């Protein structure tokens, strides 16, 4: 099935560093979501974006919905050990939140 | 956020047997639930969309007779892997859309191992 292009695939960083990851698509999305998944667990929603250009923060996390509606990025500031995990972006084409999500390949973060 | 509970969290079964996985929304009603499959170090692949009181909608390439989905109530959807084979071993995750129209919440996942 269709997937979003998420990069980087993995990253090793020092505690305290800032982290940035992004997702791109060849098609337009109406919603961008960012999730974190810990090993053996289901994904947990971090940030939801619904408007092009929207910039939203959740603690040390900041995400933006690209103006073209074909991309989004997630920044984590001052990383800490508990930030370790896999981060997924997800996009939805439809305007209703009942539509299905398309996931990126994930970014594995190790601190 | 709303709570979605999946059971069992881990299951080992013999080839040829069937396994049922339950997905429950604990504190909200969910007319729509989604079932995903995830291979190690890979992303989530949508298998099917489960709608309460109607037939599930399967994604292309997913065998509906192999992966039976039942959404008989507003708080429970089940996925039954029939005649399981080792290649069915995977991490299965459900998500449920709450009735307040916020985003879908994920269950903890079920690790299925077929031996």
PDB file of C-alpha atoms in Angstrom:
ATOM      1  CA  UNK A   1       0.000   0.000   0.000  1.00  0.00           C
ATOM      2  CA  UNK A   2       0.913   3.655  -0.193  1.00  0.00           C
ATOM      3  CA  UNK A   3       3.450   4.942   2.309  1.00  0.00           C
ATOM      4  CA  UNK A   4       4.870   8.277   3.175  1.00  0.00           C
ATOM      5  CA  UNK A   5       8.593   8.944   2.809  1.00  0.00           C
ATOM      6  CA  UNK A   6       9.934   9.505   6.287  1.00  0.00           C
ATOM      7  CA  UNK A   7      13.528  10.442   7.069  1.00  0.00           C
ATOM      8  CA  UNK A   8      15.885   9.784   8.576  1.00  0.00           C
ATOM      9  CA  UNK A   9      15.330   6.073   9.130  1.00  0.00           C
ATOM     10  CA  UNK A  10      17.314   6.134  12.328  1.00  0.00           C
ATOM     11  CA  UNK A  11      19.402   8.494  14.368  1.00  0.00           C
ATOM     12  CA  UNK A  12      21.803   8.327  17.251  1.00  0.00           C
ATOM     13  CA  UNK A  13      22.049  11.513  19.240  1.00  0.00           C
ATOM     14  CA  UNK A  14      23.516  12.802  22.440  1.00  0.00           C
ATOM     15  CA  UNK A  15      21.254  13.608  25.340  1.00  0.00           C
ATOM     16  CA  UNK A  16      20.377  17.280  25.221  1.00  0.00           C
ATOM     17  CA  UNK A  17      20.591  17.583  21.451  1.00  0.00           C
ATOM     18  CA  UNK A  18      17.719  18.706  19.269  1.00  0.00           C
ATOM     19  CA  UNK A  19      16.197  16.230  16.805  1.00  0.00           C
ATOM     20  CA  UNK A  20      14.429  16.809  13.535  1.00  0.00           C
ATOM     21  CA  UNK A  21      12.589  14.376  11.277  1.00  0.00           C
ATOM     22  CA  UNK A  22      10.270  14.857   8.348  1.00  0.00           C
ATOM     23  CA  UNK A  23       7.775  13.218   6.057  1.00  0.00           C
ATOM     24  CA  UNK A  24       6.995  13.911   2.437  1.00  0.00           C
ATOM     25  CA  UNK A  25       4.337  12.709   0.076  1.00  0.00           C
ATOM     26  CA  UNK A  26       3.623  12.982  -3.610  1.00  0.00           C
ATOM     27  CA  UNK A  27      -0.036  13.630  -2.822  1.00  0.00           C
ATOM     28  CA  UNK A  28      -1.828  16.182  -0.693  1.00  0.00           C
ATOM     29  CA  UNK A  29      -2.987  15.348   2.812  1.00  0.00           C
ATOM     30  CA  UNK A  30      -5.625  17.126   4.878  1.00  0.00           C
ATOM     31  CA  UNK A  31      -4.291  15.860   8.183  1.00  0.00           C
ATOM     32  CA  UNK A  32      -0.802  15.093   9.449  1.00  0.00           C
ATOM     33  CA  UNK A  33      -0.232  13.172  12.653  1.00  0.00           C
ATOM     34  CA  UNK A  34       2.882  12.235  14.582  1.00  0.00           C
ATOM     35  CA  UNK A  35       3.043   9.122  16.782  1.00  0.00           C
ATOM     36  CA  UNK A  36       5.635   7.531  19.057  1.00  0.00           C
ATOM     37  CA  UNK A  37       5.829   3.770  19.496  1.00  0.00           C
ATOM     38  CA  UNK A  38       7.727   2.081  22.293  1.00  0.00           C
ATOM     39  CA  UNK A  39       8.887  -1.550  21.804  1.00  0.00           C
ATOM     40  CA  UNK A  40       6.014  -4.014  22.055  1.00  0.00           C
ATOM     41  CA  UNK A  41       3.422  -1.270  22.411  1.00  0.00           C
ATOM     42  CA  UNK A  42       0.919   0.473  20.196  1.00  0.00           C
ATOM     43  CA  UNK A  43       1.576   3.978  18.839  1.00  0.00           C
ATOM     44  CA  UNK A  44       0.698   6.971  20.981  1.00  0.00           C
ATOM     45  CA  UNK A  45      -0.437  10.199  19.365  1.00  0.00           C
ATOM     46  CA  UNK A  46       1.942  13.112  19.968  1.00  0.00           C
ATOM     47  CA  UNK A  47       0.676  15.915  17.758  1.00  0.00           C
ATOM     48  CA  UNK A  48      -2.160  16.338  15.256  1.00  0.00           C
ATOM     49  CA  UNK A  49      -2.099  18.975  12.503  1.00  0.00           C
ATOM     50  CA  UNK A  50      -5.176  19.962  10.509  1.00  0.00           C
ATOM     51  CA  UNK A  51      -4.301  23.126   8.578  1.00  0.00           C
ATOM     52  CA  UNK A  52      -1.594  23.904   6.065  1.00  0.00           C
ATOM     53  CA  UNK A  53       1.089  25.997   7.736  1.00  0.00           C
ATOM     54  CA  UNK A  54      -0.060  25.036  11.223  1.00  0.00           C
ATOM     55  CA  UNK A  55       2.703  24.918  13.811  1.00  0.00           C
ATOM     56  CA  UNK A  56       1.861  23.069  17.016  1.00  0.00           C
ATOM     57  CA  UNK A  57       3.856  22.325  20.142  1.00  0.00           C
ATOM     58  CA  UNK A  58       3.469  19.681  22.812  1.00  0.00           C
ATOM     59  CA  UNK A  59       6.089  20.236  25.483  1.00  0.00           C
ATOM     60  CA  UNK A  60       9.502  19.750  23.870  1.00  0.00           C
ATOM     61  CA  UNK A  61       7.878  18.592  20.638  1.00  0.00           C
ATOM     62  CA  UNK A  62       7.006  20.889  17.770  1.00  0.00           C
ATOM     63  CA  UNK A  63       5.442  19.846  14.476  1.00  0.00           C
ATOM     64  CA  UNK A  64       4.404  21.737  11.374  1.00  0.00           C
ATOM     65  CA  UNK A  65       1.995  21.044   8.545  1.00  0.00           C
ATOM     66  CA  UNK A  66       3.737  22.064   5.332  1.00  0.00           C
ATOM     67  CA  UNK A  67       2.268  24.846   3.214  1.00  0.00           C
ATOM     68  CA  UNK A  68       2.097  22.553   0.183  1.00  0.00           C
ATOM     69  CA  UNK A  69       0.209  19.980   2.307  1.00  0.00           C
ATOM     70  CA  UNK A  70       2.662  17.381   1.074  1.00  0.00           C
ATOM     71  CA  UNK A  71       5.067  17.409   3.984  1.00  0.00           C
ATOM     72  CA  UNK A  72       5.428  17.747   7.732  1.00  0.00           C
ATOM     73  CA  UNK A  73       8.270  17.847  10.209  1.00  0.00           C
ATOM     74  CA  UNK A  74       8.682  17.022  13.887  1.00  0.00           C
ATOM     75  CA  UNK A  75      11.290  18.600  16.126  1.00  0.00           C
ATOM     76  CA  UNK A  76      12.276  17.381  19.575  1.00  0.00           C
ATOM     77  CA  UNK A  77      14.265  19.812  21.641  1.00  0.00           C
ATOM     78  CA  UNK A  78      16.772  18.896  24.367  1.00  0.00           C
ATOM     79  CA  UNK A  79      16.340  15.153  23.956  1.00  0.00           C
ATOM     80  CA  UNK A  80      16.269  12.908  27.010  1.00  0.00           C
ATOM     81  CA  UNK A  81      16.636   9.111  27.339  1.00  0.00           C
ATOM     82  CA  UNK A  82      12.882   8.506  27.433  1.00  0.00           C
ATOM     83  CA  UNK A  83      12.607   9.981  23.933  1.00  0.00           C
ATOM     84  CA  UNK A  84      13.992   6.685  22.633  1.00  0.00           C
ATOM     85  CA  UNK A  85      11.533   4.889  20.395  1.00  0.00           C
ATOM     86  CA  UNK A  86      10.138   4.834  16.893  1.00  0.00           C
ATOM     87  CA  UNK A  87       8.413   7.941  15.589  1.00  0.00           C
ATOM     88  CA  UNK A  88       5.859   7.637  12.811  1.00  0.00           C
ATOM     89  CA  UNK A  89       4.225  10.285  10.722  1.00  0.00           C
ATOM     90  CA  UNK A  90       0.788   9.562   9.342  1.00  0.00           C
ATOM     91  CA  UNK A  91      -1.358  11.339   6.827  1.00  0.00           C
ATOM     92  CA  UNK A  92      -5.007  11.335   5.928  1.00  0.00           C
ATOM     93  CA  UNK A  93      -6.438  12.403   2.568  1.00  0.00           C
ATOM     94  CA  UNK A  94     -10.046  12.933   3.531  1.00  0.00           C
ATOM     95  CA  UNK A  95     -11.500  15.838   5.484  1.00  0.00           C
ATOM     96  CA  UNK A  96     -13.252  13.540   7.913  1.00  0.00           C
ATOM     97  CA  UNK A  97     -11.270  11.920  10.687  1.00  0.00           C
ATOM     98  CA  UNK A  98     -12.988   8.637   9.931  1.00  0.00           C
ATOM     99  CA  UNK A  99     -10.691   8.217   6.948  1.00  0.00           C
ATOM    100  CA  UNK A 100      -7.833   5.748   7.041  1.00  0.00           C
ATOM    101  CA  UNK A 101      -4.306   6.769   7.903  1.00  0.00           C
ATOM    102  CA  UNK A 102      -1.220   6.185   5.792  1.00  0.00           C
ATOM    103  CA  UNK A 103       1.967   5.749   7.803  1.00  0.00           C
ATOM    104  CA  UNK A 104       5.576   6.649   7.152  1.00  0.00           C
ATOM    105  CA  UNK A 105       8.309   4.050   7.542  1.00  0.00           C
ATOM    106  CA  UNK A 106       9.290   5.352  10.956  1.00  0.00           C
ATOM    107  CA  UNK A 107      12.342   7.034  12.468  1.00  0.00           C
ATOM    108  CA  UNK A 108      14.137   5.090  15.178  1.00  0.00           C
ATOM    109  CA  UNK A 109      15.607   7.409  17.760  1.00  0.00           C
ATOM    110  CA  UNK A 110      18.381   6.292  20.071  1.00  0.00           C
ATOM    111  CA  UNK A 111      19.843   8.603  22.668  1.00  0.00           C
TER     112      UNK A 111
ATOM    113  CA  UNK B   1      -6.888  10.320  25.950  1.00  0.00           C
ATOM    114  CA  UNK B   2      -9.343   7.504  25.433  1.00  0.00           C
ATOM    115  CA  UNK B   3      -8.280   3.950  26.274  1.00  0.00           C
ATOM    116  CA  UNK B   4      -8.229   1.072  23.820  1.00  0.00           C
ATOM    117  CA  UNK B   5      -7.461  -2.371  25.190  1.00  0.00           C
ATOM    118  CA  UNK B   6      -6.257  -5.305  23.126  1.00  0.00           C
ATOM    119  CA  UNK B   7      -6.264  -8.901  24.298  1.00  0.00           C
ATOM    120  CA  UNK B   8      -4.233 -11.015  24.388  1.00  0.00           C
ATOM    121  CA  UNK B   9      -0.973  -9.108  24.325  1.00  0.00           C
ATOM    122  CA  UNK B  10       0.918 -12.231  23.307  1.00  0.00           C
ATOM    123  CA  UNK B  11      -0.236 -15.529  21.874  1.00  0.00           C
ATOM    124  CA  UNK B  12       1.534 -18.607  20.561  1.00  0.00           C
ATOM    125  CA  UNK B  13      -0.474 -21.090  18.542  1.00  0.00           C
ATOM    126  CA  UNK B  14       0.103 -24.143  16.427  1.00  0.00           C
ATOM    127  CA  UNK B  15      -0.110 -24.110  12.656  1.00  0.00           C
ATOM    128  CA  UNK B  16      -3.601 -24.771  11.443  1.00  0.00           C
ATOM    129  CA  UNK B  17      -5.391 -23.401  14.474  1.00  0.00           C
ATOM    130  CA  UNK B  18      -7.347 -20.155  14.703  1.00  0.00           C
ATOM    131  CA  UNK B  19      -6.633 -17.234  16.990  1.00  0.00           C
ATOM    132  CA  UNK B  20      -9.008 -14.478  18.065  1.00  0.00           C
ATOM    133  CA  UNK B  21      -7.761 -11.027  19.038  1.00  0.00           C
ATOM    134  CA  UNK B  22     -10.073  -8.597  20.808  1.00  0.00           C
ATOM    135  CA  UNK B  23     -10.019  -4.820  20.622  1.00  0.00           C
ATOM    136  CA  UNK B  24     -12.111  -2.925  23.160  1.00  0.00           C
ATOM    137  CA  UNK B  25     -12.749   0.752  23.639  1.00  0.00           C
ATOM    138  CA  UNK B  26     -12.947   1.028  27.426  1.00  0.00           C
ATOM    139  CA  UNK B  27     -14.385   4.472  28.047  1.00  0.00           C
ATOM    140  CA  UNK B  28     -15.987   5.443  24.773  1.00  0.00           C
ATOM    141  CA  UNK B  29     -18.033   4.047  21.940  1.00  0.00           C
ATOM    142  CA  UNK B  30     -16.322   3.416  18.653  1.00  0.00           C
ATOM    143  CA  UNK B  31     -18.305   3.000  15.456  1.00  0.00           C
ATOM    144  CA  UNK B  32     -15.104   2.596  13.500  1.00  0.00           C
ATOM    145  CA  UNK B  33     -12.072   0.518  14.351  1.00  0.00           C
ATOM    146  CA  UNK B  34      -8.995  -0.223  12.265  1.00  0.00           C
ATOM    147  CA  UNK B  35      -6.774  -3.301  12.223  1.00  0.00           C
ATOM    148  CA  UNK B  36      -3.079  -3.034  11.364  1.00  0.00           C
ATOM    149  CA  UNK B  37      -0.240  -5.455  10.947  1.00  0.00           C
ATOM    150  CA  UNK B  38       3.343  -4.571  11.733  1.00  0.00           C
ATOM    151  CA  UNK B  39       6.475  -6.553  10.871  1.00  0.00           C
ATOM    152  CA  UNK B  40       9.675  -6.083  12.913  1.00  0.00           C
ATOM    153  CA  UNK B  41      11.204  -2.661  12.382  1.00  0.00           C
ATOM    154  CA  UNK B  42       8.568  -1.860   9.793  1.00  0.00           C
ATOM    155  CA  UNK B  43       5.659   0.526   9.614  1.00  0.00           C
ATOM    156  CA  UNK B  44       1.992  -0.163  10.277  1.00  0.00           C
ATOM    157  CA  UNK B  45       0.077  -1.566   7.341  1.00  0.00           C
ATOM    158  CA  UNK B  46      -3.691  -1.164   7.392  1.00  0.00           C
ATOM    159  CA  UNK B  47      -5.463  -4.498   6.967  1.00  0.00           C
ATOM    160  CA  UNK B  48      -9.100  -3.511   7.266  1.00  0.00           C
ATOM    161  CA  UNK B  49     -11.590  -0.975   8.520  1.00  0.00           C
ATOM    162  CA  UNK B  50     -14.186  -2.365  10.884  1.00  0.00           C
ATOM    163  CA  UNK B  51     -17.588  -0.661  11.125  1.00  0.00           C
ATOM    164  CA  UNK B  52     -20.084  -1.522  13.835  1.00  0.00           C
ATOM    165  CA  UNK B  53     -22.999  -3.482  12.482  1.00  0.00           C
ATOM    166  CA  UNK B  54     -21.673  -3.887   8.963  1.00  0.00           C
ATOM    167  CA  UNK B  55     -19.055  -5.818   7.035  1.00  0.00           C
ATOM    168  CA  UNK B  56     -15.442  -4.830   7.323  1.00  0.00           C
ATOM    169  CA  UNK B  57     -13.665  -3.163   4.432  1.00  0.00           C
ATOM    170  CA  UNK B  58     -10.429  -4.955   3.593  1.00  0.00           C
ATOM    171  CA  UNK B  59      -7.365  -3.427   1.999  1.00  0.00           C
ATOM    172  CA  UNK B  60      -6.105  -4.797  -1.275  1.00  0.00           C
ATOM    173  CA  UNK B  61      -4.173  -8.005  -0.817  1.00  0.00           C
ATOM    174  CA  UNK B  62      -5.687  -8.887   2.560  1.00  0.00           C
ATOM    175  CA  UNK B  63      -7.612 -12.158   2.510  1.00  0.00           C
ATOM    176  CA  UNK B  64     -11.007 -11.600   4.132  1.00  0.00           C
ATOM    177  CA  UNK B  65     -11.526 -15.329   4.688  1.00  0.00           C
ATOM    178  CA  UNK B  66      -8.171 -15.559   6.395  1.00  0.00           C
ATOM    179  CA  UNK B  67      -8.601 -12.548   8.646  1.00  0.00           C
ATOM    180  CA  UNK B  68     -12.173 -12.504   9.901  1.00  0.00           C
ATOM    181  CA  UNK B  69     -13.323  -9.253  11.470  1.00  0.00           C
ATOM    182  CA  UNK B  70     -16.421  -8.844  13.579  1.00  0.00           C
ATOM    183  CA  UNK B  71     -17.570  -5.521  15.045  1.00  0.00           C
ATOM    184  CA  UNK B  72     -20.717  -6.607  16.848  1.00  0.00           C
ATOM    185  CA  UNK B  73     -20.907  -3.803  19.392  1.00  0.00           C
ATOM    186  CA  UNK B  74     -19.820  -0.196  19.769  1.00  0.00           C
ATOM    187  CA  UNK B  75     -17.013  -1.198  22.113  1.00  0.00           C
ATOM    188  CA  UNK B  76     -15.672  -4.430  20.655  1.00  0.00           C
ATOM    189  CA  UNK B  77     -14.090  -5.550  17.428  1.00  0.00           C
ATOM    190  CA  UNK B  78     -12.440  -8.918  16.960  1.00  0.00           C
ATOM    191  CA  UNK B  79      -9.886 -10.170  14.462  1.00  0.00           C
ATOM    192  CA  UNK B  80      -9.694 -13.920  13.961  1.00  0.00           C
ATOM    193  CA  UNK B  81      -6.707 -15.344  12.150  1.00  0.00           C
ATOM    194  CA  UNK B  82      -7.996 -18.591  10.696  1.00  0.00           C
ATOM    195  CA  UNK B  83      -5.859 -21.635   9.924  1.00  0.00           C
ATOM    196  CA  UNK B  84      -2.788 -19.762  11.066  1.00  0.00           C
ATOM    197  CA  UNK B  85       0.596 -20.415   9.466  1.00  0.00           C
ATOM    198  CA  UNK B  86       4.080 -19.277  10.528  1.00  0.00           C
ATOM    199  CA  UNK B  87       3.989 -16.470   7.956  1.00  0.00           C
ATOM    200  CA  UNK B  88       1.026 -15.013   9.859  1.00  0.00           C
ATOM    201  CA  UNK B  89       3.328 -14.368  12.811  1.00  0.00           C
ATOM    202  CA  UNK B  90       3.355 -10.632  13.350  1.00  0.00           C
ATOM    203  CA  UNK B  91       2.373  -7.752  15.613  1.00  0.00           C
ATOM    204  CA  UNK B  92      -1.309  -6.903  15.170  1.00  0.00           C
ATOM    205  CA  UNK B  93      -2.585  -3.518  16.363  1.00  0.00           C
ATOM    206  CA  UNK B  94      -6.073  -2.079  16.456  1.00  0.00           C
ATOM    207  CA  UNK B  95      -7.192   1.507  16.738  1.00  0.00           C
ATOM    208  CA  UNK B  96     -10.600   2.925  17.585  1.00  0.00           C
ATOM    209  CA  UNK B  97     -12.148   6.232  16.605  1.00  0.00           C
ATOM    210  CA  UNK B  98     -13.958   7.846  19.491  1.00  0.00           C
ATOM    211  CA  UNK B  99     -17.431   9.309  19.187  1.00  0.00           C
ATOM    212  CA  UNK B 100     -16.265  12.841  19.921  1.00  0.00           C
ATOM    213  CA  UNK B 101     -14.539  12.857  16.558  1.00  0.00           C
ATOM    214  CA  UNK B 102     -11.006  13.267  17.812  1.00  0.00           C
ATOM    215  CA  UNK B 103      -8.246  11.089  16.473  1.00  0.00           C
ATOM    216  CA  UNK B 104      -8.181   7.310  16.679  1.00  0.00           C
ATOM    217  CA  UNK B 105      -6.438   5.727  19.670  1.00  0.00           C
ATOM    218  CA  UNK B 106      -4.335   2.594  19.425  1.00  0.00           C
ATOM    219  CA  UNK B 107      -4.409  -0.590  21.458  1.00  0.00           C
ATOM    220  CA  UNK B 108      -1.276  -2.086  22.961  1.00  0.00           C
ATOM    221  CA  UNK B 109      -0.899  -4.600  20.167  1.00  0.00           C
ATOM    222  CA  UNK B 110      -0.877  -8.408  20.047  1.00  0.00           C
ATOM    223  CA  UNK B 111       2.248 -10.389  19.284  1.00  0.00           C
ATOM    224  CA  UNK B 112       1.178 -13.530  17.403  1.00  0.00           C
ATOM    225  CA  UNK B 113       3.638 -16.369  16.970  1.00  0.00           C
ATOM    226  CA  UNK B 114       2.578 -19.390  14.939  1.00  0.00           C
ATOM    227  CA  UNK B 115       4.712 -22.490  15.448  1.00  0.00           C
TER     228      UNK B 115
END
